[in-house]
Every structure is written in C-alpha cells, then in structure tokens.
Short mmCIF file of C-alpha atoms and ligand atoms in Angstrom, two decimals:
data_model
loop_
_atom_site.label_atom_id
_atom_site.label_comp_id
_atom_site.label_asym_id
_atom_site.label_seq_id
_atom_site.Cartn_x
_atom_site.Cartn_y
_atom_site.Cartn_z
CA UNK U 256 85.74 33.29 93.05
CA UNK U 257 83.87 36.17 94.93
CA UNK U 258 86.88 38.64 94.71
CA UNK U 259 87.50 41.40 97.69
CA UNK U 260 86.55 44.93 97.93
CA UNK U 261 88.96 47.92 98.73
CA UNK U 262 88.33 51.08 99.76
CA UNK U 263 90.09 53.72 97.54
CA UNK U 264 88.83 57.59 99.02
CA UNK U 265 86.13 55.87 100.69
CA UNK U 266 84.65 54.33 97.92
CA UNK U 267 84.74 50.11 97.78
CA UNK U 268 85.79 48.73 94.91
CA UNK U 269 85.10 44.91 93.89
CA UNK U 270 87.92 43.13 92.81
CA UNK U 271 88.34 40.35 91.20
CA UNK U 272 91.73 38.36 90.56
CA UNK U 273 92.25 35.89 87.85
CA UNK U 274 95.52 34.42 85.72
CA UNK U 275 96.29 35.48 82.66
CA UNK U 276 99.22 33.05 82.02
CA UNK U 277 102.20 30.86 82.71
CA UNK U 278 105.33 32.66 81.54
CA UNK U 279 109.10 30.47 81.90
CA UNK U 280 111.89 29.33 79.86
CA UNK U 281 111.49 26.02 78.32
CA UNK U 282 113.00 24.07 81.99
CA UNK U 283 111.11 25.82 84.05
CA UNK U 284 108.39 25.29 81.93
CA UNK U 285 108.86 21.24 82.00
CA UNK U 286 109.13 20.87 85.47
CA UNK U 287 105.86 23.20 86.65
CA UNK U 288 103.31 21.96 84.41
CA UNK U 289 104.80 18.07 84.66
CA UNK U 290 106.06 17.69 80.63
CA UNK U 291 109.16 16.64 78.84
CA UNK U 292 112.25 18.54 77.94
CA UNK U 293 112.84 20.74 75.10
CA UNK U 294 115.08 18.19 73.85
CA UNK U 295 112.79 14.99 74.46
CA UNK U 296 110.52 14.00 71.45
CA UNK U 297 107.09 15.20 71.93
CA UNK U 298 108.53 18.99 73.41
CA UNK U 299 106.45 21.07 71.92
CA UNK U 300 103.90 22.66 74.28
CA UNK U 301 101.31 23.56 71.16
CA UNK U 302 101.58 20.08 69.25
CA UNK U 303 101.87 17.02 68.31
CA UNK U 304 104.87 17.22 66.62
CA UNK U 305 107.22 14.85 66.77
CA UNK U 306 110.99 15.44 67.13
CA UNK U 307 113.44 13.19 65.14
CA UNK U 308 116.89 12.10 66.10
CA UNK U 309 119.62 13.47 64.78
CA UNK U 310 123.28 12.43 66.27
CA UNK U 311 122.00 12.20 69.50
CA UNK U 312 119.65 15.27 69.19
CA UNK U 313 116.64 15.66 68.76
CA UNK U 314 115.01 17.55 66.38
CA UNK U 315 112.27 19.46 64.68
CA UNK U 316 112.15 19.23 61.20
CA UNK U 317 109.95 21.79 59.40
CA UNK U 318 108.76 19.09 56.92
CA UNK U 319 107.43 16.66 59.01
CA UNK U 320 106.05 19.13 61.92
CA UNK U 321 102.15 17.55 62.49
CA UNK U 322 100.22 20.65 63.76
CA UNK U 323 97.35 19.06 65.36
CA UNK U 324 96.73 21.21 68.59
CA UNK U 325 97.20 19.95 72.19
CA UNK U 326 93.77 20.89 73.82
CA UNK U 327 93.15 21.18 77.57
CA UNK U 328 90.33 18.31 78.35
CA UNK U 329 92.69 16.15 76.21
CA UNK U 330 95.89 17.37 77.91
CA UNK U 331 94.26 16.64 81.89
CA UNK U 332 92.95 13.30 80.87
CA UNK U 333 96.15 11.51 80.22
CA UNK U 334 98.07 13.63 82.52
CA UNK U 335 95.85 11.75 85.46
CA UNK U 336 96.54 8.21 83.46
CA UNK U 337 99.77 8.91 83.23
CA UNK U 338 99.75 9.83 87.21
CA UNK U 339 98.17 7.18 88.08
CA UNK U 340 100.71 4.40 86.13
CA UNK U 341 103.56 5.87 86.80
CA UNK U 342 102.71 5.56 90.74
CA UNK U 343 104.52 3.04 92.48
CA UNK U 344 106.30 2.17 88.67
CA UNK U 345 109.36 1.85 89.57
CA UNK U 346 110.53 3.53 86.13
CA UNK U 347 108.27 6.45 84.80
CA UNK U 348 106.73 6.86 81.68
CA UNK U 349 105.73 9.83 79.71
CA UNK U 350 103.07 9.46 77.00
CA UNK U 351 102.85 12.37 73.92
CA UNK U 352 105.83 14.06 75.98
CA UNK U 353 103.45 14.34 79.35
CA UNK U 354 105.48 12.49 82.81
CA UNK U 355 102.17 13.37 85.26
CA UNK U 356 99.28 15.74 86.23
CA UNK U 357 100.50 19.62 87.42
CA UNK U 358 98.46 21.24 89.72
CA UNK U 359 98.99 24.29 87.71
CA UNK U 360 96.21 22.47 85.55
CA UNK U 361 93.35 23.45 87.62
CA UNK U 362 94.70 27.81 86.86
CA UNK U 363 95.78 27.54 83.56
CA UNK U 364 94.37 26.22 80.37
CA UNK U 365 96.67 24.25 78.46
CA UNK U 366 98.42 25.06 76.08
CA UNK U 367 96.63 27.95 75.13
CA UNK U 368 97.71 29.90 78.80
CA UNK U 369 101.67 28.41 78.95
CA UNK U 370 103.17 31.15 76.64
CA UNK U 371 106.65 31.44 75.45
CA UNK U 372 109.16 34.08 76.94
CA UNK U 373 110.06 35.97 74.07
CA UNK U 374 113.28 37.29 76.13
CA UNK U 375 114.61 33.75 76.06
CA UNK U 376 113.27 31.97 73.47
CA UNK U 377 114.52 35.10 71.10
CA UNK U 378 116.86 37.58 72.64
CA UNK U 379 118.84 34.93 74.88
CA UNK U 380 118.64 31.71 72.75
CA UNK U 381 118.41 31.48 69.17
CA UNK U 382 119.19 35.10 68.15
CA UNK U 383 122.92 33.45 69.86
CA UNK U 384 122.94 30.58 67.80
CA UNK U 385 122.89 32.42 65.05
CA UNK U 386 124.98 34.92 66.06
CA UNK U 387 127.34 32.38 66.81
CA UNK U 388 126.95 30.43 63.33
CA UNK U 389 127.28 34.12 61.80
CA UNK U 390 131.00 34.07 63.49
CA UNK U 391 132.39 30.88 62.27
CA UNK U 392 131.29 32.76 58.37
CA UNK U 393 132.50 36.00 58.41
CA UNK U 394 136.34 37.07 58.82
CA UNK U 395 138.10 38.61 61.18
CA UNK U 396 138.09 41.72 59.58
CA UNK U 397 134.06 41.75 59.07
CA UNK U 398 133.43 40.84 62.77
CA UNK U 399 136.04 44.25 63.89
CA UNK U 400 134.16 45.77 61.53
CA UNK U 401 130.37 44.31 63.26
CA UNK U 402 131.92 45.32 66.32
CA UNK U 403 133.04 48.69 66.17
CA UNK U 404 129.39 49.59 64.27
CA UNK U 405 127.84 48.52 67.52
CA UNK U 406 130.27 50.11 70.10
CA UNK U 407 130.13 53.72 68.06
CA UNK U 408 125.93 53.37 67.88
CA UNK U 409 124.20 56.51 69.52
CA UNK U 410 121.38 54.95 71.23
CA UNK U 411 118.48 56.61 73.05
CA UNK U 412 119.42 56.99 76.95
CA UNK U 413 116.47 54.87 78.59
CA UNK U 414 118.01 52.13 75.85
CA UNK U 415 120.69 51.22 78.79
CA UNK U 416 122.55 48.95 76.44
CA UNK U 417 125.71 49.67 75.53
CA UNK U 418 127.95 46.84 73.29
CA UNK U 419 130.80 46.22 75.15
CA UNK U 420 131.54 42.42 74.33
CA UNK U 421 132.22 41.63 70.55
CA UNK U 422 129.66 39.33 68.29
CA UNK U 423 132.27 36.51 69.28
CA UNK U 424 131.13 36.63 72.89
CA UNK U 425 127.35 36.35 72.56
CA UNK U 426 127.31 34.34 75.31
CA UNK U 427 128.27 37.59 77.86
CA UNK U 428 125.53 39.48 76.14
CA UNK U 429 122.63 40.42 78.01
CA UNK U 430 119.28 40.18 77.04
CA UNK U 431 118.29 43.90 76.00
CA UNK U 432 121.74 44.02 73.80
CA UNK U 433 120.53 40.69 71.43
CA UNK U 434 116.72 42.82 71.52
CA UNK U 435 117.93 45.91 70.28
CA UNK U 436 119.93 44.15 67.76
CA UNK U 437 116.73 41.93 66.89
CA UNK U 438 114.25 44.64 66.58
CA UNK U 439 116.49 47.73 65.68
CA UNK U 440 120.16 48.23 65.04
CA UNK U 441 121.12 44.20 64.05
CA UNK U 442 119.84 43.69 60.53
CA UNK U 443 121.17 47.24 58.79
CA UNK U 444 124.99 46.67 60.47
CA UNK U 445 125.26 42.80 59.02
CA UNK U 446 123.60 43.70 55.90
CA UNK U 447 127.09 45.09 54.73
CA UNK U 448 128.76 41.90 56.15
CA UNK U 449 127.46 39.19 55.81
CA UNK U 450 126.99 37.29 52.86
CA UNK U 451 123.24 38.06 50.57
CA UNK U 452 121.95 34.69 51.67
CA UNK U 453 122.21 34.89 55.03
CA UNK U 454 121.02 38.55 55.54
CA UNK U 455 117.96 38.04 53.71
CA UNK U 456 117.10 34.93 55.42
CA UNK U 457 118.22 36.87 58.51
CA UNK U 458 115.62 39.51 57.35
CA UNK U 459 113.18 37.52 57.19
CA UNK U 460 113.42 36.52 60.88
CA UNK U 461 114.06 40.23 62.26
CA UNK U 462 110.31 41.65 60.50
CA UNK U 463 108.26 38.86 62.14
CA UNK U 464 109.94 38.94 65.15
CA UNK U 465 109.70 43.30 65.67
CA UNK U 466 105.44 42.80 64.65
CA UNK U 467 105.10 40.23 67.49
CA UNK U 468 107.32 42.34 69.51
CA UNK U 469 104.62 45.18 69.04
CA UNK U 470 101.74 44.54 66.50
CA UNK U 471 100.52 47.89 64.99
CA UNK U 472 96.80 45.44 63.66
CA UNK U 473 95.61 42.22 62.94
CA UNK U 474 96.87 42.01 58.99
CA UNK U 475 100.84 42.35 60.06
CA UNK U 476 100.40 39.12 63.34
CA UNK U 477 99.04 37.35 59.94
CA UNK U 478 102.28 38.28 57.94
CA UNK U 479 104.44 37.53 60.39
CA UNK U 480 103.18 34.00 60.71
CA UNK U 481 104.09 33.73 56.90
CA UNK U 482 107.34 35.09 57.61
CA UNK U 483 108.10 32.75 60.79
CA UNK U 484 106.98 30.41 58.39
CA UNK U 485 109.13 31.27 55.71
CA UNK U 486 112.23 31.23 57.84
CA UNK U 487 111.38 27.81 59.54
CA UNK U 488 111.12 26.21 56.57
CA UNK U 489 114.36 27.57 54.85
CA UNK U 490 116.50 27.34 57.99
CA UNK U 491 117.91 23.67 57.32
CA UNK U 492 118.40 24.89 53.58
CA UNK U 493 120.49 28.10 54.77
CA UNK U 494 122.14 26.62 58.10
CA UNK U 495 121.85 23.08 58.75
CA UNK U 496 119.47 20.42 59.65
CA UNK U 497 121.22 21.29 63.05
CA UNK U 498 119.19 24.65 63.58
CA UNK U 499 115.49 23.27 63.64
CA UNK U 500 115.73 22.53 67.72
CA UNK U 501 112.55 22.87 69.38
CA UNK U 502 113.80 26.55 70.30
CA UNK U 503 113.20 27.08 66.61
CA UNK U 504 109.99 25.15 66.40
CA UNK U 505 108.58 26.82 69.03
CA UNK U 506 108.30 29.89 67.14
CA UNK U 507 106.03 28.89 64.21
CA UNK U 508 103.44 29.04 67.63
CA UNK U 509 104.61 32.98 68.45
CA UNK U 510 102.04 34.45 66.18
CA UNK U 511 98.57 32.84 67.82
CA UNK U 512 99.80 33.34 70.76
CA UNK U 513 100.48 36.82 70.25
CA UNK U 514 96.74 36.81 68.80
CA UNK U 515 95.46 35.46 72.71
CA UNK U 516 97.52 37.26 74.96
CA UNK U 517 99.22 40.96 73.02
CA UNK U 518 102.44 41.66 71.81
CA UNK U 519 105.52 39.81 73.11
CA UNK U 520 106.96 43.39 74.53
CA UNK U 521 103.83 42.32 77.64
CA UNK U 522 104.38 39.05 78.40
CA UNK U 523 107.79 38.19 78.42
CA UNK U 524 110.13 37.55 81.79
CA UNK U 525 112.02 41.06 81.27
CA UNK U 526 110.11 42.68 84.15
CA UNK U 527 109.74 39.80 86.03
CA UNK U 528 114.08 39.40 86.02
CA UNK U 529 114.04 43.13 86.52
CA UNK U 530 112.30 42.56 89.98
CA UNK U 531 114.10 40.03 90.42
CA UNK U 532 116.90 42.36 92.59
CA UNK U 533 114.09 43.90 94.38
CA UNK U 534 112.38 40.67 95.38
CA UNK U 535 115.48 39.08 96.45
CA UNK U 536 115.77 41.97 99.05
CA UNK U 537 112.56 40.72 100.60
CA UNK U 538 114.41 37.37 102.04
CA UNK U 539 116.96 36.36 104.00
CA UNK U 540 119.10 32.92 104.60
CA UNK U 541 118.40 29.48 103.21
CA UNK U 542 114.42 28.94 104.43
CA UNK U 543 111.20 29.68 103.38
CA UNK U 544 112.46 31.89 101.04
CA UNK U 545 108.75 32.52 99.36
CA UNK U 546 107.13 33.04 103.08
CA UNK U 547 109.46 35.39 103.66
CA UNK U 548 108.69 38.06 100.14
CA UNK U 549 105.17 37.00 100.48
CA UNK U 550 105.02 38.00 104.17
CA UNK U 551 106.50 41.40 103.35
CA UNK U 552 104.53 42.19 100.18
CA UNK U 553 101.79 41.77 102.67
CA UNK U 554 102.83 44.31 105.32
CA UNK U 555 104.19 47.24 102.67
CA UNK U 556 100.77 46.73 100.74
CA UNK U 557 99.09 47.16 104.17
CA UNK U 558 100.93 50.19 105.47
CA UNK U 559 101.30 51.93 102.57
CA UNK U 560 99.95 55.36 102.14
CA UNK U 561 101.31 57.40 99.70
CA UNK U 562 99.52 57.88 96.92
CA UNK U 563 100.81 57.36 93.26
CA UNK U 564 99.84 59.64 90.12
CA UNK U 565 99.78 58.80 86.60
CA UNK U 566 102.71 60.90 84.89
CA UNK U 567 101.33 63.89 82.54
CA UNK U 568 102.41 65.49 80.11
CA UNK U 569 105.16 68.68 80.43
CA UNK U 570 108.03 71.00 79.19
CA UNK U 571 111.78 70.74 80.97
CA UNK U 572 115.12 72.16 80.82
CA UNK U 573 113.63 76.14 79.57
CA UNK U 574 116.11 77.88 77.79
CA UNK U 575 116.16 81.56 76.69
CA UNK U 576 115.09 83.16 73.53
CA UNK U 577 118.89 84.97 73.22
CA UNK U 578 120.81 82.11 74.61
CA UNK U 579 123.87 81.70 72.54
CA UNK U 580 122.92 77.62 72.10
CA UNK U 581 120.10 78.42 69.54
CA UNK U 582 122.26 80.38 67.12
CA UNK U 583 122.94 78.02 65.05
CA UNK U 584 119.22 77.00 64.35
CA UNK U 585 118.23 81.47 65.14
CA UNK U 586 117.27 81.66 61.42
CA UNK U 587 115.57 78.44 60.61
CA UNK U 588 113.85 78.90 63.98
CA UNK U 589 112.25 82.52 63.72
CA UNK U 590 111.37 81.27 59.44
CA UNK U 591 109.13 78.22 60.29
CA UNK U 592 107.96 80.77 63.76
CA UNK U 593 106.69 82.94 60.91
CA UNK U 594 104.58 80.71 58.27
CA UNK U 595 102.96 79.60 61.57
CA UNK U 596 102.49 83.26 62.93
CA UNK U 597 103.84 82.36 66.18
CA UNK U 598 105.46 85.09 67.83
CA UNK U 599 108.63 84.57 69.75
CA UNK U 600 107.87 86.60 72.63
CA UNK U 601 105.42 84.63 73.36
CA UNK U 602 106.97 81.43 73.65
CA UNK U 603 108.86 79.68 76.39
CA UNK U 604 112.10 77.56 74.92
CA UNK U 605 113.17 74.27 76.16
CA UNK U 606 115.29 71.32 75.66
CA UNK U 607 113.67 68.19 77.16
CA UNK U 608 109.49 67.32 76.82
CA UNK U 609 108.52 64.30 79.27
CA UNK U 610 105.79 62.40 77.94
CA UNK U 611 104.04 60.25 80.59
CA UNK U 612 106.45 57.56 80.49
CA UNK U 613 108.67 58.87 77.41
CA UNK U 614 111.57 61.65 77.88
CA UNK U 615 112.92 62.87 74.76
CA UNK U 616 115.14 65.40 73.93
CA UNK U 617 116.43 67.73 71.82
CA UNK U 618 119.70 68.14 69.19
CA UNK U 619 120.49 71.20 72.08
CA UNK U 620 120.39 68.75 75.30
CA UNK U 621 122.37 66.16 74.07
CA UNK U 622 125.34 67.58 72.69
CA UNK U 623 126.89 67.20 76.05
CA UNK U 624 125.90 63.35 76.25
CA UNK U 625 126.77 60.11 73.44
CA UNK U 626 123.09 59.47 73.45
CA UNK U 627 120.49 59.83 70.90
CA UNK U 628 116.95 60.98 72.48
CA UNK U 629 116.24 63.07 69.92
CA UNK U 630 115.21 61.06 66.40
CA UNK U 631 112.10 60.58 65.75
CA UNK U 632 109.38 59.45 63.74
CA UNK U 633 106.29 61.40 63.17
CA UNK U 634 103.12 62.07 61.59
CA UNK U 635 103.25 64.59 58.53
CA UNK U 636 99.90 66.88 57.98
CA UNK U 637 99.23 63.35 55.36
CA UNK U 638 99.56 61.25 57.65
CA UNK U 639 102.39 59.84 56.26
CA UNK U 640 105.37 59.00 58.89
CA UNK U 641 108.65 60.93 58.45
CA UNK U 642 111.72 61.21 60.86
CA UNK U 643 113.97 63.99 62.39
CA UNK U 644 116.14 65.42 64.85
CA UNK U 645 114.03 67.21 67.28
CA UNK U 646 116.30 70.67 67.99
CA UNK U 647 113.87 71.35 70.42
CA UNK U 648 110.56 72.26 71.91
CA UNK U 649 108.31 75.15 72.69
CA UNK U 650 104.75 75.74 74.74
CA UNK U 651 102.79 79.00 73.29
CA UNK U 652 99.37 79.11 74.74
CA UNK U 653 99.25 75.73 76.21
CA UNK U 654 100.25 73.76 73.02
CA UNK U 655 103.35 72.26 73.32
CA UNK U 656 105.69 72.63 69.48
CA UNK U 657 108.79 70.83 68.53
CA UNK U 658 111.25 72.62 65.71
CA UNK U 659 112.46 69.37 63.70
CA UNK U 660 115.33 68.93 61.10
CA UNK U 661 113.94 66.47 58.92
CA UNK U 662 115.41 63.54 57.18
CA UNK U 663 114.55 62.29 53.55
CA UNK U 664 114.37 59.05 52.13
CA UNK U 665 117.08 58.57 49.70
CA UNK U 666 116.28 56.20 46.69
CA UNK U 667 118.10 53.31 48.01
CA UNK U 668 116.25 50.36 49.40
CA UNK U 669 117.44 48.12 51.84
CA UNK U 670 115.21 45.43 49.92
CA UNK U 671 117.89 45.93 46.68
CA UNK U 672 120.40 44.54 49.02
CA UNK U 673 118.75 41.62 49.35
CA UNK U 674 117.24 38.12 48.02
CA UNK U 675 113.95 38.19 49.51
CA UNK U 676 110.17 37.04 49.06
CA UNK U 677 108.10 40.35 46.87
CA UNK U 678 105.60 40.21 49.18
CA UNK U 679 108.24 41.37 51.94
CA UNK U 680 110.17 43.83 50.11
CA UNK U 681 107.99 46.91 51.13
CA UNK U 682 107.53 46.04 54.87
CA UNK U 683 110.84 45.53 55.09
CA UNK U 684 111.43 49.17 53.40
CA UNK U 685 108.89 50.49 55.83
CA UNK U 686 110.62 48.77 58.71
CA UNK U 687 114.45 50.35 57.63
CA UNK U 688 113.85 53.30 55.24
CA UNK U 689 117.43 54.23 54.45
CA UNK U 690 117.46 58.63 55.12
CA UNK U 691 119.82 61.25 54.78
CA UNK U 692 119.66 64.64 57.22
CA UNK U 693 118.37 67.53 55.17
CA UNK U 694 118.93 70.68 55.57
CA UNK U 695 114.99 71.79 56.20
CA UNK U 696 113.61 72.48 59.36
CA UNK U 697 109.61 71.99 59.82
CA UNK U 698 107.56 72.76 63.52
CA UNK U 699 105.16 70.10 64.72
CA UNK U 700 103.15 69.87 67.28
CA UNK U 701 104.49 67.42 69.73
CA UNK U 702 101.66 65.01 70.29
CA UNK U 703 102.69 64.12 66.21
CA UNK U 704 105.54 62.41 67.20
CA UNK U 705 105.10 58.46 67.09
CA UNK U 706 108.24 57.21 69.00
CA UNK U 707 112.05 57.44 69.39
CA UNK U 708 114.10 55.51 66.75
CA UNK U 709 117.40 53.93 65.91
CA UNK U 710 119.55 55.20 63.62
CA UNK U 711 122.67 52.87 62.38
CA UNK U 712 125.37 54.20 59.48
CA UNK U 713 124.06 52.98 56.25
CA UNK U 714 127.04 53.25 53.19
CA UNK U 715 126.94 57.18 53.76
CA UNK U 716 123.19 57.47 54.75
CA UNK U 717 121.31 56.72 57.70
CA UNK U 718 119.11 53.41 58.12
CA UNK U 719 116.46 54.52 60.88
CA UNK U 720 114.03 51.80 62.59
CA UNK U 721 110.93 53.09 65.26
CA UNK U 722 111.39 51.79 68.83
CA UNK U 723 107.10 50.59 69.21
CA UNK U 724 108.10 50.37 72.89
CA UNK U 725 109.38 52.72 75.00
CA UNK U 726 109.15 52.06 78.04
CA UNK U 727 109.87 48.33 78.49
CA UNK U 728 111.84 46.35 81.12
CA UNK U 729 114.98 45.48 80.79
ZN1 LIG L 225 104.36 23.06 68.03
#
C-alpha cells in the first residue's frame, strides 16, 4: 500500500504495485475463484445466464441469455455464505455457480478483473472446434487444397509458424498457428473451399477477433460487439445446438473486457506460456517449486547490474550502389530518386530496417529465404493505406527511405464471395483487400510504414491483410 523505493542513477523512485487482472484458462479460473466448472449450469464469469441440459451436456443457447451482470459485492456476500454452509457439510453445494470464498477476491474485483484468455478460449478452443466441423463438411480434395495452401505460405520471419499438420490434425497445431489462421490466413483460404454459408458466418468471427485482438478505436470495439452477437445468435442455425457451449457464450463478454483492460494481444497467456521454459529452469525436484523460483528471481534482481537500453531505429546490411543484386531495380530506383532529387552518390543503401522491436526485410534480402518480411502497408500522402513490397532501404541526411513496388487493389472484393449483412461489408473489404502487384514504384519515408502484412493467393491475385501487432509472444 505504501509502495517501495528504488534507486536508479542516484535518483529515488517511489514504486507502487497493484494487480491488473487474473488471466487463466477456464478450469484454472474455476479452481482459483471457487466457482463451478465451465460445463456447469451457472458457468459464466460475467453474467448469470443459466445453462440448459442437452444430451448430457450443458449448453448456453443464445436466445436464453440473461445479461444481468454479476458484481463484486454480491459475489463476495454469496461466496461467504456458501463457504459457511459448506463447512462441516457432507455434500458441498453451490449458489449461482459460486462454490466458496476465494482469497483472490481480496486482490481482484469480480468479474471485471477476472478475464478471459484468448489464447485458450479462441486459439486453442473455438478455432479448433470450427476446424473440426469444417473437416466434416469438406471433401478430401478441398482438405488437401487447404493444407497445401497453408504449407506454401510465405510468412514474416518472426511469425515462427509452419503449417506442418493438416487441418484434420488441428489438435497438433500450436496456439500461434491458430492465431495466425484466425487473424490473417484462414478466411481467404477457406472462402476458396468452404460452402458460402459457412465461410460467411466464419468471416464475421474473423473480423470480430481481429478487432478485439488489437482495436484501433472505440468504434471498432462497438462494431466487434455487434459482430460477436451476430455470430453467436446464428451459430446454432449454421451448425447445431451443440456448438453453443459456454466457451462460445464467453465470447459475448470479450468486447467489454477489451474496453476495461485493453487489446487481447496484451492481456493473454501467450507471454506467460512463452516464459514457462525460463521459469522451469529455476526449480529442481518436486518440492517447494514456487519458493525455489521466487528465491532465484530475488537473487537475480538483487545482483543485476546490466543496464538495458530501449531499442532504437537503424538500417543494417549495407550494399553498394554498383552491387549486381540491384540491377533489376536500377532503372526504377534512378527514376524515383530523380523525382525526389535525391543524389545517389550521397546515399547509403541497405537491405534491412530495424524499427525498435520490428525488423523489416527487403525483397533483395529475402530472396535467399522462403520468408516474406518485405510486404508492408504504408500511409500515402493522402493518408490512405497502400500495400507494397520493400525493394530496399536507404539513408540520406539521417532520414530513412524505402523503395517500394506497389500493389493495386483489384475490382474484386472479398465480400462479393460471401453473404453477409451490408453493414459489415466495407470493413471486411478493408481488412482483406484483393490486390495485384504492379510495375509501379514509389519512394516513401520509412516512418510511413504501418505494419508487416501477410498475403494469401486468391484466384490470380493476392489477398493481403495487415498484422496489427508485430511483436506478440509465441
Ligand atoms: Zn455471460
């Protein structure tokens, strides 16, 4: 409560620590908050919708949703009551899903600070549920077609995703494989194979998750809320009632969670899971694992002397103007330098650009590899989003520039392939533009690059989508 002070370079800083949220998968959430399991009657963390029994399974039909929100004070009161009546009782009971009083409630507000983890809920759960449904509908030819498109993708080097397992073996997929599938590559690939009804419904889910993963405005979050409701409302008609598990219902509360705690990309278990292998090294044997781990962290933080520097921006892999790899682009490069009146003799050319946490490559650099870290989106002089391949970078008078080969949007729109409400069409087309690579080049300031993009072959064109976060954990 009073905080603690630390000294950095002789200056004293007063540090206050507070908890933000509790994130876990559904079984751990039930265990730690002393609530019933996700397959029970009042499983929802956020509202008091009661589940319905269907063939020995509890489902949460959209039409019976009761959005009356739980609140911290009531929750604690009921929890204390249940805890008391369960002491010495032979059979333990629960009241609207509450099984006892968890000590976590002293630290966290329920339900606002007990959040859903999109890594478990979406990547490992709902995406694999959907893929299992799809593989039942698809022909063997289509499954082979999808698998082959997935394994032939050229992805950014830092995506660390390789689709080695078929969509039939989605249980072998890693969470990051499903993440890339739902955010970027799944929709343009599936549209080319799935019946329209399924890909239309799936497209709504993709858009909503893409927004909630990293929203750019409050309006987007509102839109994602409408989309999630549309998706859940129609799910049982598209599939059947069994799709309406609590894990689907839980999606309805994600927009509010994102409003309270920020983008799902920054509140998920991905970072914790990727830290597990480091944490594991700090414990040996089977006893007192927690104390061992915290002991070594204590020691390390006391003796740490290395000062860490925030990353900066710089160009790397210099090449000379007379280098032969430049030959195919020399004419276009000179034309564009002339337009800007940039003197080629005063310029240093480079193949890569490190922009703080993100490294952009160029076509010339990635030639030797099968990755694609050169396809980017950028803002043009009219503040419109354009797409292009980075050919190379250069610096002139401490400014960084990039020569870009431009993509142009085609007349084909992805929404033409689907049957979705009119109000969602523009946003879908802006998330997944269908483009073709042109023979037009432009020089832009490196600072105008927005993000890396991922492209999927779509008929004779490319379906491009932005990667909104380029430095999320695996
Ligand atoms: Zn609910």
